[in-house]
Short mmCIF file of C-alpha atoms in Angstrom, two decimals:
data_model
loop_
_atom_site.label_atom_id
_atom_site.label_comp_id
_atom_site.label_asym_id
_atom_site.label_seq_id
_atom_site.Cartn_x
_atom_site.Cartn_y
_atom_site.Cartn_z
CA UNK A 1 -0.56 105.39 103.51
CA UNK A 2 -4.02 106.90 103.23
CA UNK A 3 -4.69 110.60 102.72
CA UNK A 4 -5.86 112.52 105.76
CA UNK A 5 -8.50 115.23 105.70
CA UNK A 6 -8.15 118.48 107.61
CA UNK A 7 -10.37 121.53 107.63
CA UNK A 8 -9.18 124.75 105.98
CA UNK A 9 -9.65 128.17 107.58
CA UNK A 10 -10.69 130.42 104.71
CA UNK A 11 -13.21 128.97 102.25
CA UNK A 12 -12.77 130.59 98.82
CA UNK A 13 -15.59 131.97 96.77
CA UNK A 14 -17.03 129.85 93.99
CA UNK A 15 -14.72 129.99 90.98
CA UNK A 16 -11.96 131.75 92.97
CA UNK A 17 -8.75 132.53 91.11
CA UNK A 18 -5.97 129.99 91.81
CA UNK A 19 -3.27 131.77 89.87
CA UNK A 20 -3.87 129.68 86.74
CA UNK A 21 -7.13 131.26 85.62
CA UNK A 22 -9.30 129.25 88.04
CA UNK A 23 -12.14 127.02 86.94
CA UNK A 24 -15.80 127.87 86.47
CA UNK A 25 -18.49 125.74 88.12
CA UNK A 26 -20.52 123.48 85.85
CA UNK A 27 -23.83 124.75 84.43
CA UNK A 28 -26.92 124.77 86.62
CA UNK A 29 -29.62 122.21 85.93
CA UNK A 30 -27.97 118.84 86.51
CA UNK A 31 -30.58 116.42 87.90
CA UNK A 32 -30.71 115.37 91.54
CA UNK A 33 -32.24 111.92 92.04
CA UNK A 34 -34.39 110.94 95.03
CA UNK A 35 -32.97 108.34 97.33
CA UNK A 36 -34.52 105.02 98.27
CA UNK A 37 -35.96 106.33 101.53
CA UNK A 38 -37.66 109.27 99.82
CA UNK A 39 -39.19 107.02 97.16
CA UNK A 40 -40.55 104.63 99.81
CA UNK A 41 -41.90 107.61 101.77
CA UNK A 42 -43.78 108.93 98.73
CA UNK A 43 -45.12 105.50 97.84
CA UNK A 44 -46.24 104.73 101.38
CA UNK A 45 -47.83 108.16 101.82
CA UNK A 46 -49.78 107.89 98.57
CA UNK A 47 -50.93 104.41 99.53
CA UNK A 48 -52.15 105.56 102.94
CA UNK A 49 -53.95 108.61 101.49
CA UNK A 50 -55.54 106.44 98.80
CA UNK A 51 -56.73 103.83 101.29
CA UNK A 52 -58.14 106.52 103.57
CA UNK A 53 -59.99 108.15 100.70
CA UNK A 54 -61.47 104.83 99.51
CA UNK A 55 -62.48 103.81 103.02
CA UNK A 56 -63.85 107.26 103.85
CA UNK A 57 -61.53 107.56 106.85
CA UNK A 58 -60.39 111.17 107.30
CA UNK A 59 -58.03 110.24 110.15
CA UNK A 60 -56.17 107.79 107.90
CA UNK A 61 -55.87 110.43 105.19
CA UNK A 62 -54.39 112.90 107.71
CA UNK A 63 -51.79 110.32 108.74
CA UNK A 64 -50.51 110.06 105.15
CA UNK A 65 -50.75 113.74 104.24
CA UNK A 66 -47.89 114.88 106.48
CA UNK A 67 -45.15 112.60 105.00
CA UNK A 68 -46.56 113.20 101.52
CA UNK A 69 -46.28 117.00 101.84
CA UNK A 70 -42.76 116.74 103.32
CA UNK A 71 -41.53 114.44 100.54
CA UNK A 72 -43.14 116.59 97.83
CA UNK A 73 -41.61 119.73 99.33
CA UNK A 74 -38.18 118.11 99.34
CA UNK A 75 -38.55 117.22 95.66
CA UNK A 76 -39.69 120.69 94.67
CA UNK A 77 -36.84 122.42 96.55
CA UNK A 78 -34.10 120.00 95.55
CA UNK A 79 -30.75 121.59 94.61
CA UNK A 80 -29.98 122.45 91.01
CA UNK A 81 -26.55 121.85 89.53
CA UNK A 82 -23.47 119.83 90.46
CA UNK A 83 -21.09 120.11 93.35
CA UNK A 84 -17.98 121.94 92.09
CA UNK A 85 -14.69 120.38 93.19
CA UNK A 86 -11.31 122.00 92.50
CA UNK A 87 -7.94 120.71 93.70
CA UNK A 88 -4.67 122.63 93.85
CA UNK A 89 -1.26 121.48 95.14
CA UNK A 90 -0.29 122.69 98.58
CA UNK A 91 3.08 123.12 100.26
CA UNK A 92 5.05 119.88 100.64
CA UNK A 93 7.00 119.58 103.90
CA UNK A 94 9.06 116.94 105.69
CA UNK A 95 7.96 113.78 103.95
CA UNK A 96 4.35 114.82 103.44
CA UNK A 97 2.60 115.94 100.31
CA UNK A 98 -0.57 117.96 100.40
CA UNK A 99 -3.38 119.43 98.35
CA UNK A 100 -6.14 121.92 98.95
CA UNK A 101 -9.67 120.92 97.94
CA UNK A 102 -12.14 123.70 97.18
CA UNK A 103 -15.83 122.77 97.33
CA UNK A 104 -18.81 124.80 96.12
CA UNK A 105 -22.31 123.33 96.48
CA UNK A 106 -25.62 124.66 95.12
CA UNK A 107 -28.16 126.01 97.62
CA UNK A 108 -30.04 123.27 99.41
CA UNK A 109 -27.08 120.91 99.66
CA UNK A 110 -26.71 119.56 103.16
CA UNK A 111 -23.44 117.64 102.77
CA UNK A 112 -20.95 116.37 100.22
CA UNK A 113 -19.66 112.82 100.08
CA UNK A 114 -15.93 112.92 99.26
CA UNK A 115 -13.59 110.16 98.18
CA UNK A 116 -9.89 111.09 98.06
CA UNK A 117 -7.48 108.57 96.53
CA UNK A 118 -3.85 108.35 95.48
CA UNK A 119 -2.69 105.76 92.93
CA UNK A 120 -1.26 102.72 94.73
CA UNK A 121 -1.87 104.38 98.12
CA UNK A 122 -5.50 103.56 98.88
CA UNK A 123 -8.31 106.01 99.51
CA UNK A 124 -10.28 107.68 102.30
CA UNK A 125 -13.93 108.73 102.36
CA UNK A 126 -15.58 111.51 104.36
CA UNK A 127 -18.97 113.18 104.68
CA UNK A 128 -18.43 116.95 104.71
CA UNK A 129 -20.92 119.66 105.58
CA UNK A 130 -20.65 122.39 102.94
CA UNK A 131 -22.39 125.71 103.63
CA UNK A 132 -22.21 126.78 99.95
CA UNK A 133 -18.36 126.87 99.94
CA UNK A 134 -15.63 125.16 101.93
CA UNK A 135 -11.92 124.40 101.77
CA UNK A 136 -10.26 121.17 102.92
CA UNK A 137 -6.58 120.41 103.37
CA UNK A 138 -5.55 116.92 102.30
CA UNK A 139 -2.18 115.54 103.39
CA UNK A 140 -0.53 112.17 102.92
CA UNK A 141 2.84 110.78 104.07
CA UNK A 142 5.33 110.04 101.31
CA UNK A 143 8.91 108.77 101.32
CA UNK A 144 9.25 109.37 97.59
CA UNK A 145 10.70 112.40 95.83
CA UNK A 146 10.57 113.63 92.26
CA UNK A 147 7.46 113.60 90.04
CA UNK A 148 4.53 112.14 92.00
CA UNK A 149 0.83 111.68 91.39
CA UNK A 150 -1.09 113.83 93.83
CA UNK A 151 -4.72 112.89 94.52
CA UNK A 152 -7.99 112.13 92.74
CA UNK A 153 -11.10 113.58 94.35
CA UNK A 154 -14.64 112.30 93.74
CA UNK A 155 -17.54 114.36 95.09
CA UNK A 156 -21.29 113.87 95.29
CA UNK A 157 -23.84 116.19 96.84
CA UNK A 158 -26.52 115.07 99.32
CA UNK A 159 -29.80 116.88 99.91
CA UNK A 160 -31.76 117.40 103.11
CA UNK A 161 -31.55 114.34 105.30
CA UNK A 162 -29.54 112.55 102.65
CA UNK A 163 -32.74 111.73 100.71
CA UNK A 164 -31.53 113.43 97.48
CA UNK A 165 -28.35 112.50 95.65
CA UNK A 166 -26.63 114.76 93.14
CA UNK A 167 -24.45 113.80 90.18
CA UNK A 168 -20.93 112.59 90.93
CA UNK A 169 -17.94 114.65 89.82
CA UNK A 170 -14.29 113.63 89.51
CA UNK A 171 -11.27 115.93 89.65
CA UNK A 172 -7.68 114.91 88.99
CA UNK A 173 -4.51 116.91 89.48
CA UNK A 174 -1.46 116.73 87.20
CA UNK A 175 1.66 115.17 88.76
CA UNK A 176 3.62 117.39 91.12
CA UNK A 177 7.36 117.46 91.79
CA UNK A 178 8.31 116.64 95.38
CA UNK A 179 11.63 118.25 96.25
CA UNK A 180 14.17 116.26 98.28
CA UNK A 181 14.75 117.40 101.84
CA UNK A 182 18.34 118.43 102.53
CA UNK A 183 19.95 117.34 105.79
CA UNK A 184 23.06 118.55 107.56
CA UNK A 185 26.69 117.49 107.21
CA UNK A 186 29.08 117.66 110.17
CA UNK A 187 32.13 118.38 108.01
CA UNK A 188 33.08 119.22 104.45
CA UNK A 189 35.81 117.30 102.62
CA UNK A 190 37.78 119.60 100.34
CA UNK A 191 39.20 118.93 96.88
CA UNK A 192 42.92 118.47 96.30
CA UNK A 193 43.05 121.90 94.69
CA UNK A 194 41.13 125.00 95.72
CA UNK A 195 40.14 127.63 93.20
CA UNK A 196 39.26 131.31 93.16
CA UNK A 197 40.29 134.25 95.30
CA UNK A 198 37.32 134.17 97.68
CA UNK A 199 35.80 131.61 99.97
CA UNK A 200 36.17 130.24 103.48
CA UNK A 201 38.94 127.66 103.04
CA UNK A 202 42.64 128.28 103.60
CA UNK A 203 44.85 127.45 100.61
CA UNK A 204 48.61 127.23 100.00
CA UNK A 205 48.78 130.51 98.12
CA UNK A 206 49.89 133.66 99.92
CA UNK A 207 47.17 136.24 100.03
CA UNK A 208 44.60 137.96 102.21
CA UNK A 209 42.24 136.73 104.86
CA UNK A 210 43.70 133.34 105.81
CA UNK A 211 45.85 132.00 108.63
CA UNK A 212 49.34 133.26 109.42
CA UNK A 213 51.92 132.09 106.88
CA UNK A 214 55.16 133.75 108.18
CA UNK A 215 56.78 137.01 109.26
CA UNK A 216 58.96 138.51 106.51
CA UNK A 217 61.08 141.64 106.08
CA UNK A 218 59.18 144.52 104.56
CA UNK A 219 59.31 144.63 100.75
CA UNK A 220 58.06 147.15 98.21
CA UNK A 221 54.35 146.66 97.70
CA UNK A 222 53.64 145.46 101.25
CA UNK A 223 50.95 147.33 103.15
CA UNK A 224 51.99 149.31 106.20
CA UNK A 225 48.94 148.01 108.00
CA UNK A 226 50.58 144.56 108.03
CA UNK A 227 53.70 145.70 109.86
CA UNK A 228 54.20 143.69 113.04
CA UNK A 229 55.66 146.30 115.40
CA UNK A 230 56.42 143.80 118.17
CA UNK A 231 58.54 141.62 115.90
CA UNK A 232 60.14 144.72 114.41
CA UNK A 233 61.07 146.02 117.88
CA UNK A 234 62.50 142.65 118.88
CA UNK A 235 64.50 141.94 115.72
CA UNK A 236 65.45 145.49 114.77
CA UNK A 237 65.65 147.63 117.90
CA UNK A 238 67.03 150.63 115.97
CA UNK A 239 64.22 150.49 113.38
CA UNK A 240 66.40 149.95 110.34
CA UNK A 241 64.18 147.05 109.14
CA UNK A 242 60.43 146.56 109.27
CA UNK A 243 58.74 143.15 109.44
CA UNK A 244 55.30 142.29 108.06
CA UNK A 245 52.89 139.44 108.74
CA UNK A 246 52.00 137.39 105.66
CA UNK A 247 48.92 135.13 105.50
CA UNK A 248 47.49 132.42 103.32
CA UNK A 249 44.77 133.28 100.82
CA UNK A 250 41.20 132.10 101.17
CA UNK A 251 39.72 130.10 98.30
CA UNK A 252 36.57 128.23 97.34
CA UNK A 253 35.93 124.61 96.47
CA UNK A 254 34.33 123.45 93.24
CA UNK A 255 32.02 120.47 93.79
CA UNK A 256 30.26 118.44 91.10
CA UNK A 257 27.40 116.12 92.05
CA UNK A 258 27.24 113.24 89.57
CA UNK A 259 23.97 111.30 89.90
CA UNK A 260 23.42 107.99 88.16
CA UNK A 261 19.73 108.27 87.22
CA UNK A 262 19.74 105.14 85.05
CA UNK A 263 18.75 102.90 87.99
CA UNK A 264 15.81 103.46 90.30
CA UNK A 265 15.50 100.27 92.34
CA UNK A 266 13.79 99.53 95.64
CA UNK A 267 14.87 97.42 98.62
CA UNK A 268 13.04 94.34 97.27
CA UNK A 269 15.12 92.66 94.51
CA UNK A 270 11.97 91.04 93.15
CA UNK A 271 10.92 94.48 91.83
CA UNK A 272 14.15 95.16 89.93
CA UNK A 273 12.84 93.58 86.72
CA UNK A 274 10.07 96.17 86.50
CA UNK A 275 7.22 93.66 86.34
CA UNK A 276 6.42 94.10 90.05
CA UNK A 277 5.88 97.69 91.26
CA UNK A 278 7.83 99.05 94.19
CA UNK A 279 5.82 99.47 97.37
CA UNK A 280 4.77 103.10 97.85
CA UNK A 281 6.24 103.17 101.37
CA UNK A 282 9.70 102.07 100.16
CA UNK A 283 12.33 104.67 99.28
CA UNK A 284 14.14 103.78 96.07
CA UNK A 285 17.81 104.25 95.28
CA UNK A 286 17.07 107.46 93.39
CA UNK A 287 15.18 108.83 96.41
CA UNK A 288 18.25 108.15 98.56
CA UNK A 289 20.52 109.73 95.93
CA UNK A 290 18.36 112.87 95.74
CA UNK A 291 18.38 113.39 99.51
CA UNK A 292 22.11 112.70 99.79
CA UNK A 293 22.99 115.04 96.92
CA UNK A 294 20.72 117.79 98.30
CA UNK A 295 22.42 117.47 101.69
CA UNK A 296 25.89 117.76 100.14
CA UNK A 297 24.85 120.71 97.97
CA UNK A 298 23.34 122.61 100.89
CA UNK A 299 26.44 122.14 103.03
CA UNK A 300 28.89 123.39 100.40
CA UNK A 301 26.73 126.26 99.16
CA UNK A 302 26.23 127.45 102.73
CA UNK A 303 30.02 127.51 103.09
CA UNK A 304 30.34 129.75 100.03
CA UNK A 305 31.55 127.10 97.57
CA UNK A 306 30.37 126.39 94.03
CA UNK A 307 28.25 123.33 93.19
CA UNK A 308 27.16 121.83 89.86
CA UNK A 309 25.18 118.74 88.80
CA UNK A 310 25.89 116.09 86.17
CA UNK A 311 23.52 113.28 85.16
CA UNK A 312 24.86 110.00 83.83
CA UNK A 313 21.48 109.04 82.38
CA UNK A 314 20.58 112.07 80.24
CA UNK A 315 23.41 114.23 78.92
CA UNK A 316 21.26 117.36 78.58
CA UNK A 317 20.74 117.48 82.37
CA UNK A 318 23.81 119.49 83.27
CA UNK A 319 23.82 122.33 85.77
CA UNK A 320 26.89 124.54 85.63
CA UNK A 321 28.67 125.23 88.94
CA UNK A 322 27.42 128.25 90.82
CA UNK A 323 26.99 129.61 94.30
CA UNK A 324 24.38 131.27 96.46
CA UNK A 325 20.85 130.57 97.60
CA UNK A 326 19.44 130.62 94.09
CA UNK A 327 21.93 127.95 93.05
CA UNK A 328 20.70 125.72 95.89
CA UNK A 329 17.15 126.07 94.59
CA UNK A 330 18.31 125.17 91.09
CA UNK A 331 20.28 122.17 92.35
CA UNK A 332 17.38 120.81 94.40
CA UNK A 333 14.98 121.17 91.48
CA UNK A 334 17.48 119.55 89.12
CA UNK A 335 17.80 116.61 91.50
CA UNK A 336 14.02 116.29 91.82
CA UNK A 337 13.44 115.90 88.06
CA UNK A 338 16.10 113.22 87.61
CA UNK A 339 14.55 109.91 86.59
CA UNK A 340 15.35 106.98 84.30
CA UNK A 341 14.52 107.61 80.66
CA UNK A 342 14.88 104.58 78.45
CA UNK A 343 18.20 102.89 77.76
CA UNK A 344 20.94 105.58 77.65
CA UNK A 345 23.75 105.28 75.13
CA UNK A 346 27.10 104.23 76.60
CA UNK A 347 29.53 107.06 77.23
CA UNK A 348 32.78 107.08 75.28
CA UNK A 349 34.42 109.42 77.79
CA UNK A 350 33.38 110.82 81.17
CA UNK A 351 31.83 114.30 81.49
CA UNK A 352 34.50 116.99 81.38
CA UNK A 353 34.98 118.64 84.77
CA UNK A 354 36.98 121.75 85.72
CA UNK A 355 40.40 121.09 87.18
CA UNK A 356 40.56 120.71 90.93
CA UNK A 357 36.94 119.56 91.24
CA UNK A 358 35.66 117.48 94.12
CA UNK A 359 33.42 114.80 92.59
CA UNK A 360 30.56 113.13 94.46
CA UNK A 361 29.29 110.12 92.53
CA UNK A 362 25.88 108.78 93.66
CA UNK A 363 25.15 105.36 92.19
CA UNK A 364 24.03 101.82 92.96
CA UNK A 365 27.00 100.34 91.02
CA UNK A 366 24.84 97.57 89.60
CA UNK A 367 26.89 97.85 86.40
CA UNK A 368 30.48 98.79 85.62
CA UNK A 369 30.02 102.16 83.86
CA UNK A 370 29.87 104.43 86.98
CA UNK A 371 32.90 102.68 88.47
CA UNK A 372 34.85 103.14 85.22
CA UNK A 373 34.04 106.86 85.11
CA UNK A 374 35.01 107.33 88.76
CA UNK A 375 38.37 105.65 88.17
CA UNK A 376 39.01 107.91 85.17
CA UNK A 377 38.22 111.03 87.19
CA UNK A 378 40.56 109.87 89.94
CA UNK A 379 43.40 109.27 87.47
CA UNK A 380 42.78 112.78 86.12
CA UNK A 381 43.66 114.23 89.52
CA UNK A 382 40.19 114.87 90.94
CA UNK A 383 39.24 113.88 94.44
CA UNK A 384 36.36 111.40 94.08
CA UNK A 385 33.89 110.48 96.81
CA UNK A 386 31.83 107.43 95.85
CA UNK A 387 28.40 107.33 97.53
CA UNK A 388 26.61 103.97 97.45
CA UNK A 389 22.85 104.64 97.49
CA UNK A 390 21.51 101.09 97.15
CA UNK A 391 18.83 100.62 99.86
CA UNK A 392 19.13 97.90 102.46
CA UNK A 393 17.83 94.80 100.71
CA UNK A 394 15.00 92.49 101.75
CA UNK A 395 15.53 88.87 100.71
CA UNK A 396 12.48 87.23 102.26
CA UNK A 397 10.40 87.10 99.05
CA UNK A 398 13.15 85.52 96.91
CA UNK A 399 13.22 81.88 95.90
CA UNK A 400 16.36 79.80 95.42
CA UNK A 401 17.17 81.13 91.97
CA UNK A 402 16.53 84.69 93.07
CA UNK A 403 18.88 84.36 96.03
CA UNK A 404 21.59 82.93 93.81
CA UNK A 405 21.20 85.74 91.26
CA UNK A 406 21.26 88.36 94.02
CA UNK A 407 24.40 86.82 95.50
CA UNK A 408 26.18 87.08 92.13
CA UNK A 409 25.09 90.73 91.75
CA UNK A 410 26.33 91.56 95.26
CA UNK A 411 29.69 89.93 94.59
CA UNK A 412 30.13 92.01 91.44
CA UNK A 413 29.15 95.16 93.34
CA UNK A 414 31.64 94.48 96.11
CA UNK A 415 34.41 93.92 93.56
CA UNK A 416 33.66 97.23 91.83
CA UNK A 417 33.59 99.17 95.09
CA UNK A 418 36.82 97.49 96.26
CA UNK A 419 38.52 98.40 92.96
CA UNK A 420 37.45 102.02 93.42
CA UNK A 421 38.87 102.11 96.94
CA UNK A 422 42.13 100.63 95.63
CA UNK A 423 42.23 103.32 92.92
CA UNK A 424 42.13 106.10 95.53
CA UNK A 425 38.40 106.88 95.64
CA UNK A 426 36.75 107.34 99.02
CA UNK A 427 33.68 105.18 99.53
CA UNK A 428 30.64 106.08 101.65
CA UNK A 429 27.47 104.01 101.98
CA UNK A 430 24.79 106.62 102.61
CA UNK A 431 22.24 104.22 104.07
CA UNK A 432 24.59 103.13 106.88
CA UNK A 433 24.52 104.70 110.32
CA UNK A 434 28.22 105.60 110.18
CA UNK A 435 27.94 107.62 106.94
CA UNK A 436 28.17 110.92 108.84
CA UNK A 437 31.22 109.71 110.77
CA UNK A 438 32.91 108.65 107.53
CA UNK A 439 32.32 112.06 105.96
CA UNK A 440 33.61 113.75 109.11
CA UNK A 441 36.81 111.69 108.93
CA UNK A 442 37.35 112.73 105.31
CA UNK A 443 36.82 116.36 106.31
CA UNK A 444 39.45 116.10 109.06
CA UNK A 445 41.96 114.76 106.56
CA UNK A 446 41.36 117.86 104.43
CA UNK A 447 41.56 120.33 107.34
CA UNK A 448 44.75 119.19 109.05
CA UNK A 449 46.66 122.31 108.03
CA UNK A 450 47.08 124.40 104.90
CA UNK A 451 49.16 122.59 102.31
CA UNK A 452 48.41 119.05 103.55
CA UNK A 453 45.60 117.28 101.81
CA UNK A 454 44.60 120.45 99.93
CA UNK A 455 46.32 121.67 96.79
CA UNK A 456 47.10 125.15 95.58
#
């Protein structure tokens, strides 16, 4: 996964403001060294002129004067100062991260040799013509989310014909946060109990805006606009009794996304110990959890529901439930900064959730704590959807002991997930192809009719 260079459209001025105060170019006067070809040209020219002068041959002297004058002229007019390189993060879209490289070269610079590298991703080199200033767009594919190292850019100026070489400069960029990309969900499972007096979901309570509940004789307090004149004419031809149409109330769902950030493992079990780094082109379990949680949050917030975030790894990372577009931005950012931080203390009790909350638990279930918390939430009356985010494993690099250890871990995982299903939790493996169909089936069970599968 090597960075790719693309040309920008609008080169900025030297020292242009980037929103953070900008950066000033280095002081003028840094030395430019002659290249090997220029040194050999000077030496050969001086030798030819000297031999012609000693031998009294004017034609030989004229042969050496031309290259000597050209090389001397190049030395006298060599650029002064360093090539200024500034890097700023660019917009990250659809699995690609980018940066914008600003270049400013002193007069007399013909080209700039660039080397763009990302840690553990390789590097790419390019020779760029820089007419004083230029802007380059650098992009690189990335399957990772969360805090990521951007790029390191090394630049070196070249004089006319490449015979002069300027001092090398290096520019690094602080890590950037890559936000997870939210997908789409075909259906929305609802909690056992809806809350609030607004929303888009029909509840059991009588109220305004929902489906038809029944037709009832007019009572004090009923609105005349709800009188059903056809039913009234059929049941009370003389008009002694009016009949009104009563509906169900609309309500909203409260959803809590619980992310287990304690584990961030890749598809290769040999990297789980931490001694072997995960390949940069492999999505880890936390990458899968971020994308899955962002997809769920976007679907519910678009439907007008309220969404919050809980982190099992760090207790201070709690986002209170809220709604709207701004809440989606907060949720996505909260998911992006989740990462393992040391060895968290065991929880004595699960995080306290509002009554009637739909819980989505995203975990690898490599240990028993997430399964224990999910079972406690289910016994408390919450609807719990367990999302398994462990990537599809690769076993080719394991030896006999590694395969045996992995088999034991998988057996323990299957037992935990089976116990959760037996306790009433709904299990979805997000990395499977039928994950969307499973979620759609759970949504149909919630939407059969008001009062079935959905509480008050």
